[in-house]
Every structure is written in C-alpha cells, then in structure tokens.
C-alpha cells in the first residue's frame, strides 16, 4: 500500500501502515508537544501537518471498522443472522 487517499489528501505509506492505535498515540503525542509551545515555528508547522495526516488516517480506519461492524438480529422465523449496523 504505497499511498492512501482520503479527504482529498495523500497519506504517506509510513502513516498508512500504522494501526489505528499507533496513529492515535502519535497524534496525541504531537498534540501535547504543540500545546506546550516549545517547538520552533517550522517544527510546529511540520508537526501540525503530520498531525493532520494522522487524523485523516484515524478517521479512515474508524470508517472501515464501522462498515465491518454488524448487528446480530433474530429474524421473524426465529433464526439468528446479521445485518449491517445502522449508523443513524
């Protein structure tokens, strides 16, 4: 998976390869660093840009997971089956 396109932006392969949990941990770390305000301007801009890509990746991972989630239902004939989760 070389690049993943999401929300009009391209996700670098090294970010696209991250699990949701790893990407979220990196995003949280970047946010804490930016909130401290210790970074030079160029470093802060780079961190912000990376954070935006991590956020896009996390959102895409959540959408993928949501599409995979199914509800277990009891059909009228008493049989148990599944259906896609109702998101609304």
GROMACS .gro file of N, CA, C and O in nm:
model
  352
    1UNK      N    1   0.085  -0.117   0.000
    1UNK     CA    2   0.000   0.000   0.000
    1UNK      C    3   0.089   0.123   0.000
    1UNK      O    4   0.138   0.166   0.102
    2UNK      N    5   0.114   0.180  -0.113
    2UNK     CA    6   0.206   0.292  -0.124
    2UNK      C    7   0.147   0.418  -0.065
    2UNK      O    8   0.206   0.482   0.019
    3UNK      N    9   0.029   0.457  -0.109
    3UNK     CA   10  -0.035   0.577  -0.056
    3UNK      C   11  -0.184   0.555  -0.049
    3UNK      O   12  -0.242   0.487  -0.132
    4UNK      N   13  -0.248   0.614   0.050
    4UNK     CA   14  -0.390   0.604   0.069
    4UNK      C   15  -0.446   0.744   0.053
    4UNK      O   16  -0.398   0.836   0.115
    5UNK      N   17  -0.547   0.761  -0.031
    5UNK     CA   18  -0.604   0.893  -0.050
    5UNK      C   19  -0.730   0.904   0.032
    5UNK      O   20  -0.817   0.820   0.027
    6UNK      N   21  -0.738   1.010   0.111
    6UNK     CA   22  -0.853   1.031   0.198
    6UNK      C   23  -0.878   1.179   0.211
    6UNK      O   24  -0.787   1.256   0.233
    7UNK      N   25  -1.003   1.220   0.198
    7UNK     CA   26  -1.043   1.359   0.216
    7UNK      C   27  -0.959   1.453   0.130
    7UNK      O   28  -0.923   1.562   0.171
    8UNK      N   29  -0.923   1.410   0.009
    8UNK     CA   30  -0.851   1.495  -0.081
    8UNK      C   31  -0.702   1.502  -0.056
    8UNK      O   32  -0.630   1.567  -0.129
    9UNK      N   33  -0.652   1.436   0.047
    9UNK     CA   34  -0.509   1.440   0.076
    9UNK      C   35  -0.449   1.302   0.061
    9UNK      O   36  -0.518   1.202   0.066
   10UNK      N   37  -0.318   1.299   0.040
   10UNK     CA   38  -0.250   1.171   0.027
   10UNK      C   39  -0.182   1.139   0.158
   10UNK      O   40  -0.111   1.221   0.214
   11UNK      N   41  -0.206   1.018   0.204
   11UNK     CA   42  -0.147   0.970   0.329
   11UNK      C   43  -0.017   0.898   0.292
   11UNK      O   44  -0.020   0.803   0.215
   12UNK      N   45   0.097   0.941   0.347
   12UNK     CA   46   0.223   0.871   0.319
   12UNK      C   47   0.215   0.724   0.364
   12UNK      O   48   0.145   0.691   0.460
   13UNK      N   49   0.289   0.640   0.293
   13UNK     CA   50   0.286   0.496   0.320
   13UNK      C   51   0.320   0.464   0.464
   13UNK      O   52   0.262   0.374   0.525
   14UNK      N   53   0.414   0.538   0.523
   14UNK     CA   54   0.454   0.507   0.661
   14UNK      C   55   0.343   0.538   0.760
   14UNK      O   56   0.330   0.470   0.860
   15UNK      N   57   0.256   0.631   0.729
   15UNK     CA   58   0.140   0.657   0.815
   15UNK      C   59   0.030   0.556   0.784
   15UNK      O   60  -0.033   0.502   0.874
   16UNK      N   61   0.008   0.528   0.656
   16UNK     CA   62  -0.097   0.433   0.616
   16UNK      C   63  -0.072   0.294   0.673
   16UNK      O   64  -0.166   0.218   0.695
   17UNK      N   65   0.054   0.262   0.701
   17UNK     CA   66   0.087   0.130   0.756
   17UNK      C   67   0.060   0.120   0.905
   17UNK      O   68   0.060   0.010   0.961
   18UNK      N   69   0.033   0.233   0.972
   18UNK     CA   70   0.011   0.232   1.116
   18UNK      C   71  -0.127   0.176   1.151
   18UNK      O   72  -0.224   0.200   1.079
   19UNK      N   73  -0.133   0.108   1.263
   19UNK     CA   74  -0.264   0.068   1.316
   19UNK      C   75  -0.334   0.193   1.369
   19UNK      O   76  -0.271   0.297   1.389
   20UNK      N   77  -0.464   0.181   1.390
   20UNK     CA   78  -0.539   0.293   1.447
   20UNK      C   79  -0.477   0.337   1.579
   20UNK      O   80  -0.456   0.455   1.604
   21UNK      N   81  -0.447   0.239   1.665
   21UNK     CA   82  -0.395   0.269   1.799
   21UNK      C   83  -0.259   0.340   1.793
   21UNK      O   84  -0.236   0.436   1.868
   22UNK      N   85  -0.172   0.294   1.704
   22UNK     CA   86  -0.040   0.357   1.691
   22UNK      C   87  -0.051   0.499   1.636
   22UNK      O   88   0.017   0.591   1.682
   23UNK      N   89  -0.138   0.518   1.536
   23UNK     CA   90  -0.158   0.650   1.478
   23UNK      C   91  -0.217   0.745   1.582
   23UNK      O   92  -0.175   0.861   1.593
   24UNK      N   93  -0.313   0.697   1.659
   24UNK     CA   94  -0.375   0.780   1.762
   24UNK      C   95  -0.273   0.819   1.869
   24UNK      O   96  -0.269   0.934   1.913
   25UNK      N   97  -0.188   0.725   1.909
   25UNK     CA   98  -0.085   0.754   2.010
   25UNK      C   99   0.011   0.861   1.958
   25UNK      O  100   0.047   0.954   2.033
   26UNK      N  101   0.051   0.850   1.832
   26UNK     CA  102   0.140   0.951   1.775
   26UNK      C  103   0.071   1.087   1.768
   26UNK      O  104   0.132   1.191   1.795
   27UNK      N  105  -0.056   1.086   1.731
   27UNK     CA  106  -0.132   1.211   1.723
   27UNK      C  107  -0.143   1.277   1.860
   27UNK      O  108  -0.123   1.397   1.875
   28UNK      N  109  -0.173   1.198   1.962
   28UNK     CA  110  -0.184   1.251   2.098
   28UNK      C  111  -0.051   1.310   2.144
   28UNK      O  112  -0.048   1.417   2.208
   29UNK      N  113   0.059   1.245   2.111
   29UNK     CA  114   0.192   1.295   2.148
   29UNK      C  115   0.220   1.429   2.079
   29UNK      O  116   0.269   1.523   2.143
   30UNK      N  117   0.187   1.437   1.949
   30UNK     CA  118   0.208   1.562   1.877
   30UNK      C  119   0.125   1.676   1.936
   30UNK      O  120   0.174   1.788   1.950
   31UNK      N  121   0.001   1.647   1.971
   31UNK     CA  122  -0.086   1.749   2.029
   31UNK      C  123  -0.027   1.801   2.160
   31UNK      O  124  -0.021   1.923   2.183
   32UNK      N  125   0.020   1.711   2.245
   32UNK     CA  126   0.082   1.753   2.371
   32UNK      C  127   0.204   1.841   2.347
   32UNK      O  128   0.223   1.942   2.415
   33UNK      N  129   0.288   1.802   2.250
   33UNK     CA  130   0.407   1.881   2.218
   33UNK      C  131   0.368   2.020   2.167
   33UNK      O  132   0.429   2.120   2.206
   34UNK      N  133   0.267   2.026   2.081
   34UNK     CA  134   0.224   2.155   2.028
   34UNK      C  135   0.161   2.242   2.137
   34UNK      O  136   0.181   2.363   2.139
   35UNK      N  137   0.087   2.180   2.228
   35UNK     CA  138   0.024   2.255   2.337
   35UNK      C  139   0.128   2.317   2.431
   35UNK      O  140   0.105   2.423   2.487
   36UNK      N  141   0.242   2.248   2.448
   36UNK     CA  142   0.349   2.304   2.533
   36UNK      C  143   0.408   2.430   2.471
   36UNK      O  144   0.454   2.518   2.542
   37UNK      N  145   0.410   2.435   2.339
   37UNK     CA  146   0.460   2.553   2.270
   37UNK      C  147   0.611   2.569   2.270
   37UNK      O  148   0.662   2.678   2.250
   38UNK      N  149   0.684   2.459   2.293
   38UNK     CA  150   0.830   2.465   2.298
   38UNK      C  151   0.895   2.456   2.161
   38UNK      O  152   1.016   2.479   2.148
   39UNK      N  153   0.820   2.421   2.058
   39UNK     CA  154   0.876   2.398   1.925
   39UNK      C  155   0.905   2.528   1.853
   39UNK      O  156   0.838   2.630   1.873
   40UNK      N  157   1.005   2.523   1.765
   40UNK     CA  158   1.029   2.633   1.673
   40UNK      C  159   0.914   2.634   1.574
   40UNK      O  160   0.847   2.532   1.554
   41UNK      N  161   0.894   2.746   1.510
   41UNK     CA  162   0.781   2.761   1.418
   41UNK      C  163   0.781   2.654   1.309
   41UNK      O  164   0.678   2.591   1.284
   42UNK      N  165   0.894   2.633   1.243
   42UNK     CA  166   0.899   2.533   1.136
   42UNK      C  167   0.868   2.393   1.188
   42UNK      O  168   0.799   2.315   1.122
   43UNK      N  169   0.918   2.362   1.307
   43UNK     CA  170   0.891   2.231   1.367
   43UNK      C  171   0.743   2.218   1.401
   43UNK      O  172   0.683   2.112   1.383
   44UNK      N  173   0.684   2.325   1.451
   44UNK     CA  174   0.542   2.324   1.487
   44UNK      C  175   0.456   2.304   1.362
   44UNK      O  176   0.358   2.228   1.365
   45UNK      N  177   0.495   2.368   1.252
   45UNK     CA  178   0.419   2.353   1.127
   45UNK      C  179   0.429   2.209   1.077
   45UNK      O  180   0.329   2.149   1.037
   46UNK      N  181   0.550   2.153   1.081
   46UNK     CA  182   0.568   2.013   1.039
   46UNK      C  183   0.487   1.919   1.126
   46UNK      O  184   0.425   1.824   1.077
   47UNK      N  185   0.487   1.945   1.257
   47UNK     CA  186   0.409   1.862   1.349
   47UNK      C  187   0.261   1.873   1.320
   47UNK      O  188   0.188   1.773   1.321
   48UNK      N  189   0.214   1.994   1.293
   48UNK     CA  190   0.073   2.016   1.261
   48UNK      C  191   0.034   1.940   1.134
   48UNK      O  192  -0.070   1.874   1.129
   49UNK      N  193   0.120   1.949   1.031
   49UNK     CA  194   0.091   1.880   0.905
   49UNK      C  195   0.087   1.728   0.926
   49UNK      O  196  -0.001   1.661   0.874
   50UNK      N  197   0.182   1.676   1.002
   50UNK     CA  198   0.182   1.532   1.031
   50UNK      C  199   0.058   1.495   1.112
   50UNK      O  200  -0.006   1.392   1.087
   51UNK      N  201   0.022   1.578   1.207
   51UNK     CA  202  -0.097   1.554   1.287
   51UNK      C  203  -0.223   1.548   1.202
   51UNK      O  204  -0.311   1.464   1.224
   52UNK      N  205  -0.232   1.636   1.103
   52UNK     CA  206  -0.348   1.636   1.014
   52UNK      C  207  -0.356   1.505   0.936
   52UNK      O  208  -0.465   1.448   0.918
   53UNK      N  209  -0.240   1.456   0.891
   53UNK     CA  210  -0.238   1.328   0.818
   53UNK      C  211  -0.273   1.211   0.911
   53UNK      O  212  -0.347   1.119   0.871
   54UNK      N  213  -0.222   1.214   1.034
   54UNK     CA  214  -0.257   1.109   1.130
   54UNK      C  215  -0.407   1.110   1.159
   54UNK      O  216  -0.470   1.005   1.169
   55UNK      N  217  -0.464   1.229   1.172
   55UNK     CA  218  -0.608   1.243   1.197
   55UNK      C  219  -0.687   1.183   1.081
   55UNK      O  220  -0.783   1.107   1.102
   56UNK      N  221  -0.649   1.215   0.957
   56UNK     CA  222  -0.717   1.159   0.840
   56UNK      C  223  -0.709   1.006   0.842
   56UNK      O  224  -0.808   0.938   0.812
   57UNK      N  225  -0.592   0.955   0.874
   57UNK     CA  226  -0.573   0.810   0.877
   57UNK      C  227  -0.662   0.746   0.984
   57UNK      O  228  -0.728   0.644   0.959
   58UNK      N  229  -0.667   0.807   1.102
   58UNK     CA  230  -0.751   0.753   1.210
   58UNK      C  231  -0.899   0.755   1.170
   58UNK      O  232  -0.972   0.658   1.194
   59UNK      N  233  -0.942   0.864   1.107
   59UNK     CA  234  -1.081   0.872   1.064
   59UNK      C  235  -1.113   0.765   0.961
   59UNK      O  236  -1.220   0.704   0.965
   60UNK      N  237  -1.020   0.741   0.868
   60UNK     CA  238  -1.041   0.637   0.766
   60UNK      C  239  -1.049   0.499   0.831
   60UNK      O  240  -1.133   0.417   0.794
   61UNK      N  241  -0.962   0.473   0.928
   61UNK     CA  242  -0.964   0.345   0.999
   61UNK      C  243  -1.097   0.326   1.072
   61UNK      O  244  -1.153   0.216   1.074
   62UNK      N  245  -1.148   0.432   1.134
   62UNK     CA  246  -1.277   0.422   1.204
   62UNK      C  247  -1.391   0.395   1.106
   62UNK      O  248  -1.480   0.315   1.135
   63UNK      N  249  -1.389   0.460   0.989
   63UNK     CA  250  -1.492   0.435   0.888
   63UNK      C  251  -1.487   0.290   0.840
   63UNK      O  252  -1.591   0.226   0.824
   64UNK      N  253  -1.365   0.239   0.819
   64UNK     CA  254  -1.350   0.099   0.777
   64UNK      C  255  -1.409   0.006   0.883
   64UNK      O  256  -1.480  -0.089   0.850
   65UNK      N  257  -1.378   0.032   1.008
   65UNK     CA  258  -1.428  -0.053   1.116
   65UNK      C  259  -1.579  -0.046   1.125
   65UNK      O  260  -1.647  -0.148   1.144
   66UNK      N  261  -1.633   0.074   1.109
   66UNK     CA  262  -1.778   0.092   1.118
   66UNK      C  263  -1.849   0.012   1.009
   66UNK      O  264  -1.954  -0.048   1.033
   67UNK      N  265  -1.791   0.008   0.890
   67UNK     CA  266  -1.854  -0.067   0.780
   67UNK      C  267  -1.849  -0.216   0.805
   67UNK      O  268  -1.932  -0.291   0.754
   68UNK      N  269  -1.751  -0.262   0.884
   68UNK     CA  270  -1.738  -0.405   0.911
   68UNK      C  271  -1.827  -0.452   1.025
   68UNK      O  272  -1.856  -0.571   1.036
   69UNK      N  273  -1.869  -0.360   1.109
   69UNK     CA  274  -1.949  -0.397   1.224
   69UNK      C  275  -2.088  -0.439   1.178
   69UNK      O  276  -2.149  -0.375   1.094
   70UNK      N  277  -2.132  -0.549   1.232
   70UNK     CA  278  -2.266  -0.597   1.200
   70UNK      C  279  -2.344  -0.619   1.328
   70UNK      O  280  -2.287  -0.647   1.433
   71UNK      N  281  -2.473  -0.607   1.318
   71UNK     CA  282  -2.560  -0.633   1.430
   71UNK      C  283  -2.611  -0.776   1.421
   71UNK      O  284  -2.644  -0.825   1.313
   72UNK      N  285  -2.619  -0.841   1.536
   72UNK     CA  286  -2.679  -0.974   1.541
   72UNK      C  287  -2.829  -0.952   1.560
   72UNK      O  288  -2.872  -0.877   1.647
   73UNK      N  289  -2.909  -1.016   1.475
   73UNK     CA  290  -3.054  -0.997   1.480
   73UNK      C  291  -3.124  -1.132   1.480
   73UNK      O  292  -3.072  -1.232   1.431
   74UNK      N  293  -3.243  -1.131   1.539
   74UNK     CA  294  -3.328  -1.251   1.533
   74UNK      C  295  -3.433  -1.226   1.425
   74UNK      O  296  -3.507  -1.129   1.429
   75UNK      N  297  -3.434  -1.313   1.328
   75UNK     CA  298  -3.527  -1.299   1.216
   75UNK      C  299  -3.667  -1.346   1.259
   75UNK      O  300  -3.682  -1.410   1.361
   76UNK      N  301  -3.766  -1.313   1.178
   76UNK     CA  302  -3.905  -1.348   1.208
   76UNK      C  303  -3.923  -1.499   1.226
   76UNK      O  304  -4.007  -1.543   1.305
   77UNK      N  305  -3.844  -1.579   1.156
   77UNK     CA  306  -3.857  -1.724   1.165
   77UNK      C  307  -3.780  -1.782   1.284
   77UNK      O  308  -3.769  -1.902   1.299
   78UNK      N  309  -3.724  -1.693   1.368
   78UNK     CA  310  -3.652  -1.739   1.486
   78UNK      C  311  -3.504  -1.764   1.463
   78UNK      O  312  -3.430  -1.790   1.557
   79UNK      N  313  -3.460  -1.761   1.339
   79UNK     CA  314  -3.319  -1.782   1.308
   79UNK      C  315  -3.238  -1.657   1.344
   79UNK      O  316  -3.288  -1.546   1.338
   80UNK      N  317  -3.115  -1.682   1.382
   80UNK     CA  318  -3.023  -1.572   1.415
   80UNK      C  319  -2.941  -1.540   1.291
   80UNK      O  320  -2.893  -1.630   1.221
   81UNK      N  321  -2.925  -1.413   1.262
   81UNK     CA  322  -2.845  -1.369   1.148
   81UNK      C  323  -2.778  -1.237   1.178
   81UNK      O  324  -2.780  -1.190   1.292
   82UNK      N  325  -2.720  -1.179   1.077
   82UNK     CA  326  -2.656  -1.049   1.094
   82UNK      C  327  -2.704  -0.953   0.988
   82UNK      O  328  -2.754  -0.993   0.882
   83UNK      N  329  -2.692  -0.825   1.017
   83UNK     CA  330  -2.720  -0.720   0.920
   83UNK      C  331  -2.622  -0.607   0.946
   83UNK      O  332  -2.570  -0.595   1.059
   84UNK      N  333  -2.596  -0.525   0.845
   84UNK     CA  334  -2.506  -0.413   0.867
   84UNK      C  335  -2.558  -0.321   0.978
   84UNK      O  336  -2.679  -0.305   0.995
   85UNK      N  337  -2.467  -0.264   1.054
   85UNK     CA  338  -2.505  -0.175   1.163
   85UNK      C  339  -2.573  -0.052   1.108
   85UNK      O  340  -2.530   0.006   1.009
   86UNK      N  341  -2.680  -0.010   1.170
   86UNK     CA  342  -2.750   0.113   1.136
   86UNK      C  343  -2.676   0.228   1.202
   86UNK      O  344  -2.668   0.235   1.325
   87UNK      N  345  -2.619   0.317   1.121
   87UNK     CA  346  -2.537   0.425   1.177
   87UNK      C  347  -2.616   0.551   1.205
   87UNK      O  348  -2.559   0.650   1.248
   88UNK      N  349  -2.742   0.552   1.178
   88UNK     CA  350  -2.820   0.675   1.200
   88UNK      C  351  -2.919   0.660   1.311
   88UNK      O  352  -2.963   0.567   1.356
   0.00000   0.00000   0.00000
